[in-house]
Protein backbone atom coordinates (compact mmCIF):
# COMPACT_ATOMS: atom_id res chain seq x y z
CA MET A 1 99.27 155.32 112.76
CA PRO A 2 96.42 157.88 112.47
CA PRO A 3 97.68 161.49 112.70
CA LEU A 4 95.48 162.31 115.72
CA LEU A 5 96.75 159.31 117.71
CA ALA A 6 100.34 160.17 116.82
CA SER A 7 99.82 163.73 118.05
CA LEU A 8 98.40 162.52 121.35
CA LEU A 9 101.19 160.02 121.92
CA ALA A 10 103.77 162.74 121.39
CA PHE A 11 102.67 164.37 124.65
CA LEU A 12 102.85 161.24 126.80
CA PRO A 13 105.87 161.02 129.18
CA LEU A 14 108.59 158.59 128.22
CA PRO A 15 109.40 155.85 130.74
CA PRO A 16 112.95 155.99 132.15
CA ALA A 17 114.07 152.97 130.17
CA ILE A 18 113.46 154.79 126.89
CA ALA A 19 114.30 158.35 127.90
CA ALA A 20 114.94 160.71 125.02
CA PRO A 21 118.21 160.05 123.17
CA VAL A 22 120.93 162.70 123.21
CA ALA A 23 119.91 164.06 119.81
CA ALA A 24 116.33 164.59 120.98
CA GLN A 25 117.47 166.32 124.16
CA GLY A 26 118.36 169.50 122.30
CA GLY A 27 121.55 171.53 122.18
CA ALA A 28 124.49 171.52 124.54
CA LEU A 29 123.83 172.71 128.07
CA ARG A 30 125.84 175.34 129.87
CA ILE A 31 125.89 174.06 133.44
CA TYR A 32 126.71 176.61 136.14
CA GLY A 33 127.36 176.14 139.83
CA MET A 34 128.49 178.75 142.33
CA ASP A 35 131.38 178.65 144.77
CA SER A 36 129.31 177.18 147.57
CA LYS A 37 131.15 174.28 149.20
CA PRO A 38 130.07 171.48 149.76
CA VAL A 39 127.31 171.91 147.16
CA SER A 40 129.49 173.12 144.29
CA TYR A 41 132.98 174.60 144.28
CA ARG A 42 136.43 174.27 142.73
CA GLU A 43 138.96 171.76 144.02
CA ASP A 44 142.38 171.76 142.34
CA GLY A 45 140.82 173.82 139.57
CA GLN A 46 138.03 171.31 138.88
CA PRO A 47 134.32 171.45 139.79
CA ALA A 48 133.43 169.37 142.85
CA GLY A 49 130.63 168.98 145.36
CA LEU A 50 127.27 167.33 145.91
CA ALA A 51 125.45 168.97 143.01
CA VAL A 52 128.42 168.45 140.69
CA ASP A 53 128.63 164.72 141.49
CA VAL A 54 124.89 164.21 141.02
CA ALA A 55 124.95 166.13 137.73
CA ARG A 56 127.90 164.12 136.42
CA HIS A 57 126.22 160.86 137.37
CA ILE A 58 123.11 161.91 135.46
CA GLN A 59 125.22 162.94 132.47
CA GLN A 60 126.76 159.46 132.39
CA ARG A 61 123.30 157.91 132.34
CA LEU A 62 122.17 160.21 129.54
CA GLY A 63 125.34 159.93 127.46
CA ARG A 64 126.10 163.63 127.80
CA SER A 65 129.32 165.45 128.64
CA ASP A 66 128.33 169.12 128.89
CA PRO A 67 131.01 170.99 130.87
CA ILE A 68 130.31 172.27 134.37
CA GLU A 69 131.57 175.73 135.34
CA ILE A 70 131.79 177.37 138.76
CA ILE A 71 130.99 181.08 138.40
CA PRO A 72 129.50 183.83 140.61
CA TRP A 73 125.83 183.28 141.34
CA ALA A 74 124.76 186.71 140.07
CA ARG A 75 126.34 186.03 136.67
CA ALA A 76 124.85 182.52 136.38
CA ASN A 77 121.41 183.80 137.30
CA THR A 78 121.64 186.63 134.76
CA VAL A 79 122.57 184.25 131.93
CA ALA A 80 119.81 181.80 132.89
CA ASN A 81 117.24 184.59 132.81
CA ALA A 82 118.23 185.61 129.28
CA GLN A 83 119.25 182.51 127.34
CA PRO A 84 118.04 178.93 126.69
CA ASN A 85 120.02 175.74 127.42
CA VAL A 86 121.37 176.99 130.75
CA MET A 87 121.29 174.80 133.83
CA LEU A 88 121.80 176.03 137.39
CA LEU A 89 123.12 173.42 139.79
CA SER A 90 121.43 174.63 142.97
CA ILE A 91 118.53 177.01 143.42
CA VAL A 92 115.56 177.31 145.76
CA ARG A 93 112.23 177.21 143.97
CA THR A 94 110.02 180.27 144.51
CA PRO A 95 106.84 181.37 142.68
CA GLN A 96 108.78 184.17 140.97
CA ARG A 97 111.56 181.87 139.80
CA ALA A 98 109.05 179.27 138.60
CA GLN A 99 107.87 181.80 136.00
CA ARG A 100 111.24 181.73 134.26
CA LEU A 101 112.89 178.42 135.19
CA LEU A 102 112.06 174.70 135.01
CA PHE A 103 112.93 172.73 138.13
CA VAL A 104 114.19 169.18 138.68
CA GLY A 105 114.69 167.79 142.16
CA PRO A 106 114.97 168.42 145.00
CA ILE A 107 118.63 167.55 145.52
CA PHE A 108 119.05 168.74 149.12
CA MET A 109 117.49 170.80 151.90
CA ALA A 110 118.90 174.22 152.81
CA TYR A 111 118.65 175.45 156.39
CA ILE A 112 118.64 179.24 155.99
CA SER A 113 119.81 180.82 159.23
CA ALA A 114 121.29 183.92 160.85
CA PHE A 115 124.79 183.75 162.33
CA ALA A 116 126.82 186.07 164.56
CA VAL A 117 130.39 186.10 165.83
CA LYS A 118 130.64 183.88 168.88
CA GLU A 119 131.43 186.70 171.30
CA ARG A 120 128.20 188.55 170.43
CA ALA A 121 125.80 185.68 169.83
CA ALA A 122 124.23 185.59 173.32
CA GLU A 123 123.84 189.38 173.35
CA ILE A 124 122.15 189.37 169.95
CA ARG A 125 119.80 186.52 170.86
CA ALA A 126 118.63 188.56 173.87
CA MET A 127 117.89 191.71 171.85
CA GLY A 128 114.29 190.89 171.04
CA GLU A 129 112.87 193.17 168.35
CA GLY A 130 116.13 195.12 168.33
CA ILE A 131 117.71 192.36 166.26
CA TYR A 132 115.86 193.64 163.19
CA LYS A 133 117.76 196.95 163.32
CA LEU A 134 121.22 195.36 163.22
CA ARG A 135 123.35 195.58 160.10
CA SER A 136 123.31 192.29 158.24
CA GLY A 137 124.66 190.70 155.09
CA ALA A 138 124.00 187.84 152.68
CA ARG A 139 125.36 186.70 149.32
CA ARG A 140 124.27 188.96 146.49
CA GLY A 141 121.15 187.92 144.59
CA SER A 142 120.64 184.79 146.70
CA ILE A 143 117.64 183.28 148.43
CA PHE A 144 119.37 184.29 151.68
CA VAL A 145 118.86 187.96 150.78
CA GLU A 146 115.22 187.33 149.89
CA ARG A 147 114.44 185.42 153.07
CA ALA A 148 116.26 187.88 155.37
CA ARG A 149 114.38 190.85 153.93
CA GLY A 150 111.13 188.89 153.95
CA HIS A 151 111.54 188.35 157.69
CA GLY A 152 112.13 192.06 158.26
CA TYR A 153 115.89 192.17 158.83
CA ASN A 154 118.00 195.21 157.96
CA LEU A 155 120.07 193.81 155.09
CA THR A 156 122.78 196.39 154.46
CA ASP A 157 125.43 194.40 152.58
CA GLU A 158 125.37 191.90 149.70
CA PRO A 159 128.90 190.49 149.23
CA VAL A 160 129.63 188.51 146.09
CA SER A 161 130.21 185.16 147.85
CA SER A 162 129.67 183.31 151.11
CA GLU A 163 133.42 183.47 151.74
CA ALA A 164 133.34 187.26 151.42
CA ALA A 165 130.32 187.39 153.72
CA ALA A 166 132.12 185.28 156.33
CA ARG A 167 135.11 187.60 156.21
CA MET A 168 132.94 190.71 156.54
CA LEU A 169 131.14 189.26 159.56
CA MET A 170 134.41 188.40 161.30
CA LEU A 171 135.74 191.91 160.57
CA ARG A 172 132.56 193.35 162.17
CA ARG A 173 131.39 194.96 158.95
CA PHE A 174 127.92 193.76 159.89
CA ASP A 175 126.36 191.96 162.86
CA LEU A 176 124.35 189.16 161.27
CA TRP A 177 125.18 186.87 158.37
CA PHE A 178 122.44 184.98 156.56
CA ASP A 179 123.40 181.79 154.74
CA GLY A 180 122.77 178.05 154.55
CA GLU A 181 123.93 176.08 157.57
CA GLU A 182 125.64 173.53 155.32
CA ILE A 183 127.69 176.31 153.67
CA VAL A 184 128.81 178.34 156.69
CA GLY A 185 131.64 176.07 157.91
CA PRO A 186 133.43 175.73 154.54
CA ALA A 187 132.98 179.47 153.85
CA LEU A 188 134.62 180.37 157.16
CA GLU A 189 137.51 177.99 156.48
CA GLN A 190 138.04 179.50 153.03
CA ALA A 191 138.13 182.94 154.67
CA GLY A 192 140.74 181.80 157.20
CA TYR A 193 138.48 181.22 160.20
CA ALA A 194 136.84 178.26 161.96
CA ARG A 195 133.22 177.16 162.24
CA ALA A 196 133.49 177.61 166.00
CA ASP A 197 134.11 181.34 165.51
CA VAL A 198 130.40 181.93 164.81
CA GLU A 199 127.16 180.74 166.37
CA LEU A 200 123.70 180.21 164.99
CA VAL A 201 121.36 182.92 166.24
CA LYS A 202 118.12 182.03 164.51
CA GLN A 203 116.87 179.62 161.85
CA LEU A 204 114.66 181.36 159.29
CA SER A 205 113.46 178.61 156.99
CA LEU A 206 114.00 175.15 155.57
CA GLU A 207 114.07 175.14 151.76
CA GLU A 208 114.19 172.49 149.05
CA VAL A 209 117.02 173.09 146.57
CA TYR A 210 116.74 172.02 142.93
CA PHE A 211 118.47 171.84 139.59
CA ALA A 212 116.92 174.46 137.29
CA PHE A 213 116.81 174.91 133.51
CA SER A 214 116.26 178.19 131.69
CA ASN A 215 113.19 178.85 129.56
CA GLY A 216 113.72 177.66 126.01
CA THR A 217 115.61 174.53 127.04
CA ALA A 218 114.24 171.50 125.17
CA PRO A 219 111.47 169.79 127.19
CA ALA A 220 113.08 166.43 126.40
CA THR A 221 116.27 167.60 128.13
CA VAL A 222 114.44 168.58 131.30
CA GLN A 223 112.41 165.35 131.24
CA ALA A 224 115.55 163.24 130.76
CA TRP A 225 117.26 164.85 133.77
CA ASP A 226 114.13 164.46 135.87
CA SER A 227 113.78 160.76 134.98
CA ALA A 228 117.47 160.07 135.62
CA LEU A 229 117.37 161.76 139.02
CA ARG A 230 114.29 159.78 140.00
CA ASP A 231 116.06 156.58 138.94
CA MET A 232 119.08 157.51 141.08
CA LYS A 233 116.85 157.95 144.11
CA ARG A 234 115.17 154.60 143.44
CA ASP A 235 118.41 152.64 143.02
CA GLY A 236 120.24 154.33 145.92
CA SER A 237 123.05 155.98 143.95
CA PHE A 238 121.73 159.45 144.85
CA GLN A 239 121.67 158.61 148.55
CA LYS A 240 125.27 157.39 148.39
CA ILE A 241 126.47 160.65 146.83
CA TYR A 242 124.37 162.72 149.23
CA ARG A 243 125.81 161.08 152.34
CA LYS A 244 129.33 161.59 151.03
CA TRP A 245 128.84 165.38 151.03
CA LEU A 246 126.14 166.02 153.64
CA PRO A 247 126.42 163.12 156.11
CA HIS A 248 124.81 165.06 158.98
CA TYR A 249 121.79 166.36 157.08
CA PRO A 250 118.55 164.50 156.30
CA LEU A 251 117.78 163.39 152.77
CA PRO A 252 115.07 165.13 150.73
CA ALA A 253 111.66 163.60 151.46
CA ASP A 254 111.35 161.75 148.15
CA ALA A 255 114.81 160.20 148.53
CA ARG A 256 113.95 159.07 152.07
CA ALA A 257 110.70 157.56 150.83
CA ALA A 258 112.46 155.75 147.98
CA GLU A 259 115.03 154.36 150.40
CA SER A 260 112.35 153.12 152.80
CA ARG A 261 110.69 151.16 149.99
CA LYS A 262 113.84 149.22 149.11
CA PRO A 263 113.81 145.59 150.33
């Protein structure tokens, strides 16, 4: 084959059926999820959740067995910013993050919202512009912090986890808690409370959530994960996993479209 033609072919995407073999995919991945039930969390000491199940299914298709760890978000994000071959199980894509991470997905939709204790919810909803002066909290380093501040809220506390944020809200350490609607119920239960103890005050945004790979990760690795996830959406295995964990939430748009095309 002429050298020029070989060089050009090297940049063409591989079809799913001949996705890059394990050796070509680069070194071992460090896969990190945060304690964010039902997306990723520990159950009986083992990783579990929507993102974990999808990642494991993709690993089976690719012949990989890289371990999955559940660690604090701030730590996972720090490692991903500094080192190659790091994969984050769930992250919202933003222009700033796109400069340092490679995204595959989406895997679900996050409804970022403000919550208050039930007894104060009606009062807070009626405050008008005064709501922006209230003390509020969101998980440290998360998209919830970014969106709350971007909307002009007075973010005074950044607890290390959603569970800690739930506890602080219930103890009246702050008045508003910003988090994903799919996460709030499990976080309250982990903190010893019930979903009915809080009410949604305002929905801020709807965000697509992705897998993300750190800069320096082999392009073949990212491409292989992307192809495998697309295949899962085409054959329905993604939708089955999704509905197991988020039965009351709509599928990502591409998964809905793939499902509608099935005979």
